[in-house]
Amino acid sequence: HFIHLQSRKSSTGMSAVQSIIDVFIVEAKPVQLKVESGLSLSFTIVLAFQSALLILITFDNVACSNNDGVSILAAFYSSTVSDPFNEAAFVEQICETEIKYDALAFYIVFVIYIIGSGFIILINKRYIDRINRYDAIIKKQNIKKFIGFKPVLKTDNDNNMYRNKLKKILKIFIPIKFFFCICFFIVTFAEIISISLLNHSGDIILPDRNICGEKLYWVDDIITQQRCHFESEFMIFIIYYCVVLSQIWCMLMFVMSLIIMIRFFFIMDTTYNKFKRNYEEEKNYFKK
């Protein structure tokens, strides 16, 4: 019974992961557009690193020590201290809140980036799904995962209706893709530059000290400064550079996918005419 429960939990976890993959990962049917699968995977990796970084920074603890030689206990106005260990933990707690609040711009930039990237992925997937449908219908390939549940009339297969629809979709999709590419470049560079310019944002990412005090926002001021470090600061540092490298790779994939999409638009008629000739030749061959 225990093994059965474990296998059920494992299958549930795998189903959740598969659902996430199905939402973001796109499978491009035309051979010329296979780079779209790589682009959606790159976006998903960027979002995974971004989310991991946000979660780690949000829930990680800080460790603090004196920055100016004043005892940590002297940070309080009270002359009597009942429990020095609890007082030290309290200073670390209020400093953790203060440091993360000072880096609020970092959270805003990252959340905007994650939402924007997710929106781009979903729009891109929507158009690729429509391209897959028309490509399968034009090639007379009854592949359910590409065609979907919307019915296909037999007369539509005997003319160029779906080829014209595909051209129309590409004429809309290519300018949208170009616009998203420019926006992605701007947001990515803005994120990197803003983190470099905002001192507090840079401090929480790099393995550098974060100064807390004497002025505090949420509680009464203290009379000493604390030098604080995140407990997982090296992991934060590594994940951040994984974010940057994956963003650079994603930008390259975006440019490549845009170029290939434009090329596909211009060679589409030639490609489908060639496919039609080969299809008719094979059909006539097997009739004989």
PDB file of C-alpha atoms in Angstrom, residues 12 14 28 42 48 56 62 85 91 108 114 139 153 167 211 217-218 220 249 257 267 274-275:
ATOM      1  CA  THR A  12       1.082  13.209  -9.791  1.00  0.00           C
ATOM      2  CA  MET A  14       5.286  14.045 -13.150  1.00  0.00           C
ATOM      3  CA  ALA A  28       6.865  23.200 -34.330  1.00  0.00           C
ATOM      4  CA  SER A  42      15.155  28.643 -23.737  1.00  0.00           C
ATOM      5  CA  ALA A  48      12.904  28.692 -14.168  1.00  0.00           C
ATOM      6  CA  LEU A  56      15.783  31.757  -2.880  1.00  0.00           C
ATOM      7  CA  VAL A  62      20.777  36.572   6.669  1.00  0.00           C
ATOM      8  CA  PHE A  85      20.737  35.104  21.818  1.00  0.00           C
ATOM      9  CA  VAL A  91      18.511  42.112  14.980  1.00  0.00           C
ATOM     10  CA  ILE A 108       9.677  44.643  -9.330  1.00  0.00           C
ATOM     11  CA  ILE A 114       8.796  36.977 -15.647  1.00  0.00           C
ATOM     12  CA  LYS A 139       0.254  18.348 -46.438  1.00  0.00           C
ATOM     13  CA  LEU A 153     -13.782  20.328 -44.800  1.00  0.00           C
ATOM     14  CA  LYS A 167       0.305  33.337 -45.347  1.00  0.00           C
ATOM     15  CA  ILE A 211      24.664  47.229   5.565  1.00  0.00           C
ATOM     16  CA  TYR A 217      12.143  51.932   7.963  1.00  0.00           C
ATOM     17  CA  TRP A 218       9.816  49.504   9.725  1.00  0.00           C
ATOM     18  CA  ASP A 220      12.785  52.106  15.610  1.00  0.00           C
ATOM     19  CA  TRP A 249      21.256  32.616 -25.226  1.00  0.00           C
ATOM     20  CA  SER A 257      13.830  32.302 -34.949  1.00  0.00           C
ATOM     21  CA  ILE A 267      10.033  29.868 -49.434  1.00  0.00           C
ATOM     22  CA  LYS A 274       7.590  20.485 -53.989  1.00  0.00           C
ATOM     23  CA  PHE A 275       5.831  18.492 -51.294  1.00  0.00           C
TER      24      PHE A 275
END
